[in-house]
PDB file of C-alpha atoms in Angstrom:
ATOM      1  CA  GLY A  27     -26.138 -75.985  17.850  1.00  0.00           C
ATOM      2  CA  GLU A  28     -29.137 -77.328  19.690  1.00  0.00           C
ATOM      3  CA  ASN A  29     -32.685 -76.264  18.750  1.00  0.00           C
ATOM      4  CA  VAL A  30     -35.492 -76.715  21.268  1.00  0.00           C
ATOM      5  CA  GLU A  31     -39.103 -76.336  20.187  1.00  0.00           C
ATOM      6  CA  GLN A  32     -41.939 -76.122  22.704  1.00  0.00           C
ATOM      7  CA  HIS A  33     -45.688 -76.579  22.226  1.00  0.00           C
ATOM      8  CA  PRO A  34     -48.258 -75.299  22.829  1.00  0.00           C
ATOM      9  CA  SER A  35     -47.472 -71.645  23.407  1.00  0.00           C
ATOM     10  CA  THR A  36     -50.643 -71.201  25.457  1.00  0.00           C
ATOM     11  CA  LEU A  37     -52.736 -73.746  27.320  1.00  0.00           C
ATOM     12  CA  SER A  38     -55.949 -73.349  29.308  1.00  0.00           C
ATOM     13  CA  VAL A  39     -57.328 -76.167  31.437  1.00  0.00           C
ATOM     14  CA  GLN A  40     -60.074 -76.525  34.005  1.00  0.00           C
ATOM     15  CA  GLU A  41     -59.001 -76.946  37.586  1.00  0.00           C
ATOM     16  CA  GLY A  42     -58.482 -80.626  38.323  1.00  0.00           C
ATOM     17  CA  ASP A  43     -57.701 -81.549  34.721  1.00  0.00           C
ATOM     18  CA  SER A  44     -54.280 -82.565  33.446  1.00  0.00           C
ATOM     19  CA  ALA A  45     -51.899 -80.404  31.416  1.00  0.00           C
ATOM     20  CA  VAL A  46     -49.235 -81.634  29.019  1.00  0.00           C
ATOM     21  CA  ILE A  47     -46.458 -79.555  27.485  1.00  0.00           C
ATOM     22  CA  LYS A  48     -44.158 -81.012  24.849  1.00  0.00           C
ATOM     23  CA  CYS A  49     -40.635 -80.171  23.718  1.00  0.00           C
ATOM     24  CA  THR A  50     -38.441 -81.507  20.971  1.00  0.00           C
ATOM     25  CA  TYR A  51     -34.686 -81.138  20.625  1.00  0.00           C
ATOM     26  CA  SER A  52     -32.284 -81.628  17.764  1.00  0.00           C
ATOM     27  CA  ASP A  53     -28.901 -82.547  19.260  1.00  0.00           C
ATOM     28  CA  SER A  54     -28.683 -86.217  20.155  1.00  0.00           C
ATOM     29  CA  ALA A  55     -25.781 -85.366  22.506  1.00  0.00           C
ATOM     30  CA  SER A  56     -28.122 -83.449  24.852  1.00  0.00           C
ATOM     31  CA  ASN A  57     -28.327 -85.323  28.124  1.00  0.00           C
ATOM     32  CA  TYR A  58     -30.022 -83.052  30.643  1.00  0.00           C
ATOM     33  CA  PHE A  59     -33.589 -81.729  30.371  1.00  0.00           C
ATOM     34  CA  PRO A  60     -34.902 -79.384  33.062  1.00  0.00           C
ATOM     35  CA  TRP A  61     -38.288 -77.709  33.317  1.00  0.00           C
ATOM     36  CA  TYR A  62     -38.718 -74.268  34.828  1.00  0.00           C
ATOM     37  CA  LYS A  63     -41.813 -72.468  36.099  1.00  0.00           C
ATOM     38  CA  GLN A  64     -41.899 -68.692  35.940  1.00  0.00           C
ATOM     39  CA  GLU A  65     -44.568 -66.598  37.589  1.00  0.00           C
ATOM     40  CA  LEU A  66     -45.153 -63.075  36.341  1.00  0.00           C
ATOM     41  CA  GLY A  67     -42.197 -60.803  37.090  1.00  0.00           C
ATOM     42  CA  LYS A  68     -40.337 -63.502  39.018  1.00  0.00           C
ATOM     43  CA  ARG A  69     -37.346 -65.694  38.339  1.00  0.00           C
ATOM     44  CA  PRO A  70     -37.594 -69.071  36.631  1.00  0.00           C
ATOM     45  CA  GLN A  71     -37.615 -71.863  39.192  1.00  0.00           C
ATOM     46  CA  LEU A  72     -36.580 -75.428  38.516  1.00  0.00           C
ATOM     47  CA  ILE A  73     -39.543 -77.753  39.095  1.00  0.00           C
ATOM     48  CA  ILE A  74     -38.282 -81.049  37.732  1.00  0.00           C
ATOM     49  CA  ASP A  75     -35.495 -82.385  35.560  1.00  0.00           C
ATOM     50  CA  ILE A  76     -34.523 -85.598  33.848  1.00  0.00           C
ATOM     51  CA  ARG A  77     -31.285 -87.037  32.545  1.00  0.00           C
ATOM     52  CA  SER A  78     -30.855 -89.064  29.392  1.00  0.00           C
ATOM     53  CA  ASN A  79     -30.387 -92.362  31.220  1.00  0.00           C
ATOM     54  CA  VAL A  80     -33.914 -92.159  32.644  1.00  0.00           C
ATOM     55  CA  GLY A  81     -37.233 -92.444  30.788  1.00  0.00           C
ATOM     56  CA  GLU A  82     -39.585 -90.965  33.366  1.00  0.00           C
ATOM     57  CA  LYS A  83     -39.457 -89.082  36.631  1.00  0.00           C
ATOM     58  CA  LYS A  84     -42.275 -88.094  38.993  1.00  0.00           C
ATOM     59  CA  ASP A  85     -42.587 -85.620  41.814  1.00  0.00           C
ATOM     60  CA  GLN A  86     -46.069 -85.569  43.336  1.00  0.00           C
ATOM     61  CA  ARG A  87     -48.380 -84.054  40.681  1.00  0.00           C
ATOM     62  CA  ILE A  88     -45.574 -83.371  38.202  1.00  0.00           C
ATOM     63  CA  ALA A  89     -43.928 -85.866  35.874  1.00  0.00           C
ATOM     64  CA  VAL A  90     -41.508 -85.650  32.983  1.00  0.00           C
ATOM     65  CA  THR A  91     -41.043 -88.255  30.259  1.00  0.00           C
ATOM     66  CA  LEU A  92     -38.158 -88.533  27.822  1.00  0.00           C
ATOM     67  CA  ASN A  93     -38.040 -90.335  24.493  1.00  0.00           C
ATOM     68  CA  LYS A  94     -34.419 -90.252  23.338  1.00  0.00           C
ATOM     69  CA  THR A  95     -35.128 -91.999  20.067  1.00  0.00           C
ATOM     70  CA  ALA A  96     -37.711 -89.442  19.018  1.00  0.00           C
ATOM     71  CA  LYS A  97     -35.824 -86.604  20.752  1.00  0.00           C
ATOM     72  CA  HIS A  98     -38.763 -85.296  22.675  1.00  0.00           C
ATOM     73  CA  PHE A  99     -39.675 -84.809  26.304  1.00  0.00           C
ATOM     74  CA  SER A 100     -42.876 -83.781  27.993  1.00  0.00           C
ATOM     75  CA  LEU A 101     -44.103 -82.228  31.224  1.00  0.00           C
ATOM     76  CA  HIS A 102     -47.265 -83.645  32.746  1.00  0.00           C
ATOM     77  CA  ILE A 103     -49.159 -81.857  35.516  1.00  0.00           C
ATOM     78  CA  THR A 104     -52.072 -83.749  37.041  1.00  0.00           C
ATOM     79  CA  GLU A 105     -54.919 -82.418  39.194  1.00  0.00           C
ATOM     80  CA  THR A 106     -54.095 -78.874  38.179  1.00  0.00           C
ATOM     81  CA  GLN A 107     -54.665 -76.038  40.635  1.00  0.00           C
ATOM     82  CA  PRO A 108     -54.955 -72.272  40.063  1.00  0.00           C
ATOM     83  CA  GLU A 109     -51.469 -71.805  41.543  1.00  0.00           C
ATOM     84  CA  ASP A 110     -50.073 -73.878  38.679  1.00  0.00           C
ATOM     85  CA  SER A 111     -50.866 -70.941  36.377  1.00  0.00           C
ATOM     86  CA  ALA A 112     -47.523 -69.643  35.085  1.00  0.00           C
ATOM     87  CA  VAL A 113     -45.171 -69.812  32.125  1.00  0.00           C
ATOM     88  CA  TYR A 114     -43.289 -73.085  31.806  1.00  0.00           C
ATOM     89  CA  PHE A 115     -39.972 -73.413  29.979  1.00  0.00           C
ATOM     90  CA  CYS A 116     -38.212 -76.562  28.894  1.00  0.00           C
ATOM     91  CA  ALA A 117     -34.476 -76.689  28.231  1.00  0.00           C
ATOM     92  CA  ALA A 118     -31.811 -79.034  26.948  1.00  0.00           C
ATOM     93  CA  SER A 119     -28.092 -79.119  27.588  1.00  0.00           C
ATOM     94  CA  THR A 120     -25.016 -81.262  27.317  1.00  0.00           C
ATOM     95  CA  THR A 121     -21.980 -81.560  29.536  1.00  0.00           C
ATOM     96  CA  GLY A 122     -19.761 -78.557  29.041  1.00  0.00           C
ATOM     97  CA  ASN A 123     -22.345 -76.732  26.981  1.00  0.00           C
ATOM     98  CA  GLN A 124     -24.900 -74.003  27.368  1.00  0.00           C
ATOM     99  CA  PHE A 125     -28.592 -74.440  28.082  1.00  0.00           C
ATOM    100  CA  TYR A 126     -31.018 -74.079  25.191  1.00  0.00           C
ATOM    101  CA  PHE A 127     -34.478 -72.979  26.267  1.00  0.00           C
ATOM    102  CA  GLY A 128     -37.832 -73.482  24.587  1.00  0.00           C
ATOM    103  CA  THR A 129     -40.031 -70.472  23.899  1.00  0.00           C
ATOM    104  CA  GLY A 130     -42.335 -71.091  26.854  1.00  0.00           C
ATOM    105  CA  THR A 131     -45.919 -72.213  27.468  1.00  0.00           C
ATOM    106  CA  SER A 132     -48.343 -69.951  29.271  1.00  0.00           C
ATOM    107  CA  LEU A 133     -50.582 -72.200  31.362  1.00  0.00           C
ATOM    108  CA  THR A 134     -53.860 -70.909  32.755  1.00  0.00           C
ATOM    109  CA  VAL A 135     -55.843 -73.046  35.185  1.00  0.00           C
ATOM    110  CA  ILE A 136     -59.460 -71.962  35.282  1.00  0.00           C
ATOM    111  CA  PRO A 137     -61.116 -72.356  38.712  1.00  0.00           C
TER     112      PRO A 137
ATOM    113  CA  ASP B  21     -34.435 -67.944  47.668  1.00  0.00           C
ATOM    114  CA  SER B  22     -32.047 -69.592  45.189  1.00  0.00           C
ATOM    115  CA  GLY B  23     -28.869 -68.188  46.754  1.00  0.00           C
ATOM    116  CA  VAL B  24     -28.061 -66.201  43.610  1.00  0.00           C
ATOM    117  CA  THR B  25     -28.090 -62.449  44.162  1.00  0.00           C
ATOM    118  CA  GLN B  26     -28.388 -59.686  41.596  1.00  0.00           C
ATOM    119  CA  THR B  27     -28.069 -55.945  41.966  1.00  0.00           C
ATOM    120  CA  PRO B  28     -29.673 -53.601  41.356  1.00  0.00           C
ATOM    121  CA  LYS B  29     -33.290 -54.825  41.287  1.00  0.00           C
ATOM    122  CA  HIS B  30     -34.427 -51.970  39.101  1.00  0.00           C
ATOM    123  CA  LEU B  31     -32.552 -49.602  36.855  1.00  0.00           C
ATOM    124  CA  ILE B  32     -33.942 -46.692  34.866  1.00  0.00           C
ATOM    125  CA  THR B  33     -31.630 -44.904  32.495  1.00  0.00           C
ATOM    126  CA  ALA B  34     -31.628 -42.925  29.268  1.00  0.00           C
ATOM    127  CA  THR B  35     -30.725 -43.961  25.751  1.00  0.00           C
ATOM    128  CA  GLY B  36     -27.028 -43.808  25.011  1.00  0.00           C
ATOM    129  CA  GLN B  37     -26.017 -44.486  28.597  1.00  0.00           C
ATOM    130  CA  ARG B  38     -23.972 -47.345  30.036  1.00  0.00           C
ATOM    131  CA  VAL B  39     -24.948 -49.569  32.975  1.00  0.00           C
ATOM    132  CA  THR B  40     -23.417 -52.442  34.911  1.00  0.00           C
ATOM    133  CA  LEU B  41     -25.429 -55.323  36.306  1.00  0.00           C
ATOM    134  CA  ARG B  42     -23.932 -57.461  39.033  1.00  0.00           C
ATOM    135  CA  CYS B  43     -24.436 -61.106  39.934  1.00  0.00           C
ATOM    136  CA  SER B  44     -23.143 -63.197  42.818  1.00  0.00           C
ATOM    137  CA  PRO B  45     -23.532 -66.954  42.269  1.00  0.00           C
ATOM    138  CA  ARG B  46     -24.486 -69.498  44.902  1.00  0.00           C
ATOM    139  CA  SER B  47     -21.659 -70.485  47.187  1.00  0.00           C
ATOM    140  CA  GLY B  48     -19.601 -73.164  45.446  1.00  0.00           C
ATOM    141  CA  ASP B  49     -21.003 -72.574  41.972  1.00  0.00           C
ATOM    142  CA  LEU B  50     -18.344 -71.989  39.332  1.00  0.00           C
ATOM    143  CA  SER B  51     -20.517 -71.262  36.326  1.00  0.00           C
ATOM    144  CA  VAL B  52     -22.489 -68.072  35.668  1.00  0.00           C
ATOM    145  CA  TYR B  53     -24.972 -67.534  32.854  1.00  0.00           C
ATOM    146  CA  TRP B  54     -26.634 -64.309  31.707  1.00  0.00           C
ATOM    147  CA  TYR B  55     -30.068 -64.198  30.064  1.00  0.00           C
ATOM    148  CA  GLN B  56     -32.223 -61.420  28.644  1.00  0.00           C
ATOM    149  CA  GLN B  57     -36.011 -61.636  28.840  1.00  0.00           C
ATOM    150  CA  SER B  58     -38.010 -58.978  27.030  1.00  0.00           C
ATOM    151  CA  LEU B  59     -41.728 -58.474  27.721  1.00  0.00           C
ATOM    152  CA  ASP B  60     -43.690 -61.668  27.066  1.00  0.00           C
ATOM    153  CA  GLN B  61     -40.615 -63.277  25.545  1.00  0.00           C
ATOM    154  CA  GLY B  62     -38.584 -66.325  26.323  1.00  0.00           C
ATOM    155  CA  LEU B  63     -35.138 -66.523  27.845  1.00  0.00           C
ATOM    156  CA  GLN B  64     -32.428 -65.380  25.448  1.00  0.00           C
ATOM    157  CA  PHE B  65     -29.027 -66.744  26.386  1.00  0.00           C
ATOM    158  CA  LEU B  66     -26.355 -64.052  26.304  1.00  0.00           C
ATOM    159  CA  ILE B  67     -23.117 -65.453  27.686  1.00  0.00           C
ATOM    160  CA  GLN B  68     -21.646 -68.009  30.082  1.00  0.00           C
ATOM    161  CA  TYR B  69     -18.547 -67.927  32.266  1.00  0.00           C
ATOM    162  CA  TYR B  70     -16.923 -70.844  34.014  1.00  0.00           C
ATOM    163  CA  ASN B  71     -14.360 -70.246  36.738  1.00  0.00           C
ATOM    164  CA  GLY B  72     -13.384 -66.881  35.301  1.00  0.00           C
ATOM    165  CA  GLU B  73     -13.257 -67.826  31.645  1.00  0.00           C
ATOM    166  CA  GLU B  74     -15.777 -67.255  28.903  1.00  0.00           C
ATOM    167  CA  ARG B  75     -17.375 -70.589  28.047  1.00  0.00           C
ATOM    168  CA  ALA B  76     -20.151 -69.897  25.562  1.00  0.00           C
ATOM    169  CA  LYS B  77     -21.657 -66.963  23.733  1.00  0.00           C
ATOM    170  CA  GLY B  78     -25.236 -66.622  22.616  1.00  0.00           C
ATOM    171  CA  ASN B  79     -27.085 -63.719  21.075  1.00  0.00           C
ATOM    172  CA  ILE B  80     -25.058 -61.052  22.820  1.00  0.00           C
ATOM    173  CA  LEU B  81     -24.749 -57.687  21.103  1.00  0.00           C
ATOM    174  CA  GLU B  82     -21.340 -56.101  20.579  1.00  0.00           C
ATOM    175  CA  ARG B  83     -22.509 -53.248  22.830  1.00  0.00           C
ATOM    176  CA  PHE B  84     -22.760 -55.751  25.685  1.00  0.00           C
ATOM    177  CA  SER B  85     -19.846 -57.340  27.510  1.00  0.00           C
ATOM    178  CA  ALA B  86     -19.366 -59.386  30.634  1.00  0.00           C
ATOM    179  CA  GLN B  87     -16.706 -60.798  32.884  1.00  0.00           C
ATOM    180  CA  GLN B  88     -16.339 -63.107  35.850  1.00  0.00           C
ATOM    181  CA  PHE B  89     -13.981 -62.088  38.595  1.00  0.00           C
ATOM    182  CA  PRO B  90     -11.648 -64.246  40.747  1.00  0.00           C
ATOM    183  CA  ASP B  91     -14.240 -64.273  43.552  1.00  0.00           C
ATOM    184  CA  LEU B  92     -16.659 -65.693  40.919  1.00  0.00           C
ATOM    185  CA  HIS B  93     -19.071 -62.787  40.877  1.00  0.00           C
ATOM    186  CA  SER B  94     -19.949 -61.553  37.420  1.00  0.00           C
ATOM    187  CA  GLU B  95     -20.827 -58.249  35.819  1.00  0.00           C
ATOM    188  CA  LEU B  96     -22.756 -57.561  32.643  1.00  0.00           C
ATOM    189  CA  ASN B  97     -21.987 -54.233  31.007  1.00  0.00           C
ATOM    190  CA  LEU B  98     -24.503 -52.700  28.629  1.00  0.00           C
ATOM    191  CA  SER B  99     -23.445 -49.609  26.685  1.00  0.00           C
ATOM    192  CA  SER B 100     -24.948 -47.215  24.140  1.00  0.00           C
ATOM    193  CA  LEU B 101     -28.324 -48.279  25.456  1.00  0.00           C
ATOM    194  CA  GLU B 102     -31.345 -48.313  23.179  1.00  0.00           C
ATOM    195  CA  LEU B 103     -35.053 -48.464  23.981  1.00  0.00           C
ATOM    196  CA  GLY B 104     -35.107 -52.084  22.833  1.00  0.00           C
ATOM    197  CA  ASP B 105     -32.636 -53.066  25.549  1.00  0.00           C
ATOM    198  CA  SER B 106     -35.365 -52.618  28.146  1.00  0.00           C
ATOM    199  CA  ALA B 107     -35.844 -56.075  29.629  1.00  0.00           C
ATOM    200  CA  LEU B 108     -35.378 -58.323  32.622  1.00  0.00           C
ATOM    201  CA  TYR B 109     -31.803 -59.541  32.873  1.00  0.00           C
ATOM    202  CA  PHE B 110     -31.317 -62.774  34.759  1.00  0.00           C
ATOM    203  CA  CYS B 111     -28.169 -64.311  36.048  1.00  0.00           C
ATOM    204  CA  ALA B 112     -28.052 -68.018  36.815  1.00  0.00           C
ATOM    205  CA  SER B 113     -25.375 -70.206  38.356  1.00  0.00           C
ATOM    206  CA  SER B 114     -24.549 -73.880  38.484  1.00  0.00           C
ATOM    207  CA  VAL B 115     -21.871 -76.026  40.089  1.00  0.00           C
ATOM    208  CA  VAL B 116     -20.172 -76.762  36.798  1.00  0.00           C
ATOM    209  CA  ASP B 117     -21.336 -76.213  33.237  1.00  0.00           C
ATOM    210  CA  GLY B 118     -23.831 -78.134  31.178  1.00  0.00           C
ATOM    211  CA  ASP B 119     -25.894 -80.889  32.709  1.00  0.00           C
ATOM    212  CA  TYR B 120     -26.308 -79.519  36.206  1.00  0.00           C
ATOM    213  CA  GLU B 121     -29.160 -77.556  37.707  1.00  0.00           C
ATOM    214  CA  GLN B 122     -29.138 -73.835  37.037  1.00  0.00           C
ATOM    215  CA  TYR B 123     -30.415 -71.562  39.758  1.00  0.00           C
ATOM    216  CA  PHE B 124     -31.697 -68.153  38.747  1.00  0.00           C
ATOM    217  CA  GLY B 125     -31.292 -64.876  40.541  1.00  0.00           C
ATOM    218  CA  PRO B 126     -34.225 -62.484  41.039  1.00  0.00           C
ATOM    219  CA  GLY B 127     -33.291 -60.468  37.962  1.00  0.00           C
ATOM    220  CA  THR B 128     -32.582 -56.828  37.208  1.00  0.00           C
ATOM    221  CA  ARG B 129     -35.334 -54.919  35.459  1.00  0.00           C
ATOM    222  CA  LEU B 130     -33.767 -52.399  33.097  1.00  0.00           C
ATOM    223  CA  THR B 131     -35.871 -49.603  31.675  1.00  0.00           C
ATOM    224  CA  VAL B 132     -34.349 -47.397  28.997  1.00  0.00           C
ATOM    225  CA  THR B 133     -36.212 -44.134  28.399  1.00  0.00           C
TER     226      THR B 133
END
């Protein structure tokens, strides 16, 4: 089955700086890569996703890049704000298959 | 609000007991997923149902079982509970299975004493 690895496990940045979280996957058949943000005690919420036919996608301060050849994808958050502090999970899936989640990155934005 | 509902929100029970967690997917979603999240841990996939049929199984213990009913709601049954089963249990739904957005419910916090 698929194996998703996520790094780093914790990340601290100063407010206004950028944050980058990286994930790798093993199954070349994976074609959908969502990112979820989870605040303490709350449900994971989808913040951005990308499909395998696209290399990059942006939504305001958030962007995701995908390198199919290297089997890795990354989340980029620019101009970080204290409210960006949360745990971020990446995931990979294929049509007709389950989602495989990374182990999470705890992001702290220091005011 | 994702449109996915879960009941109850909190559940406190004793070791050895049995509980049932309930999930109603978003209107129109056919697929339901169950996840377990222990304290400071990631999301552990338990099981997936699609239109009433079991689709995929993850790290689900034999003491746990689930089903999806004709109206598409799903129940997760946990029996012979142990202290280590204390966790947040999330249900998620999607239109179909695989490469479509999953929407998570608010979760059920289970505490086993």
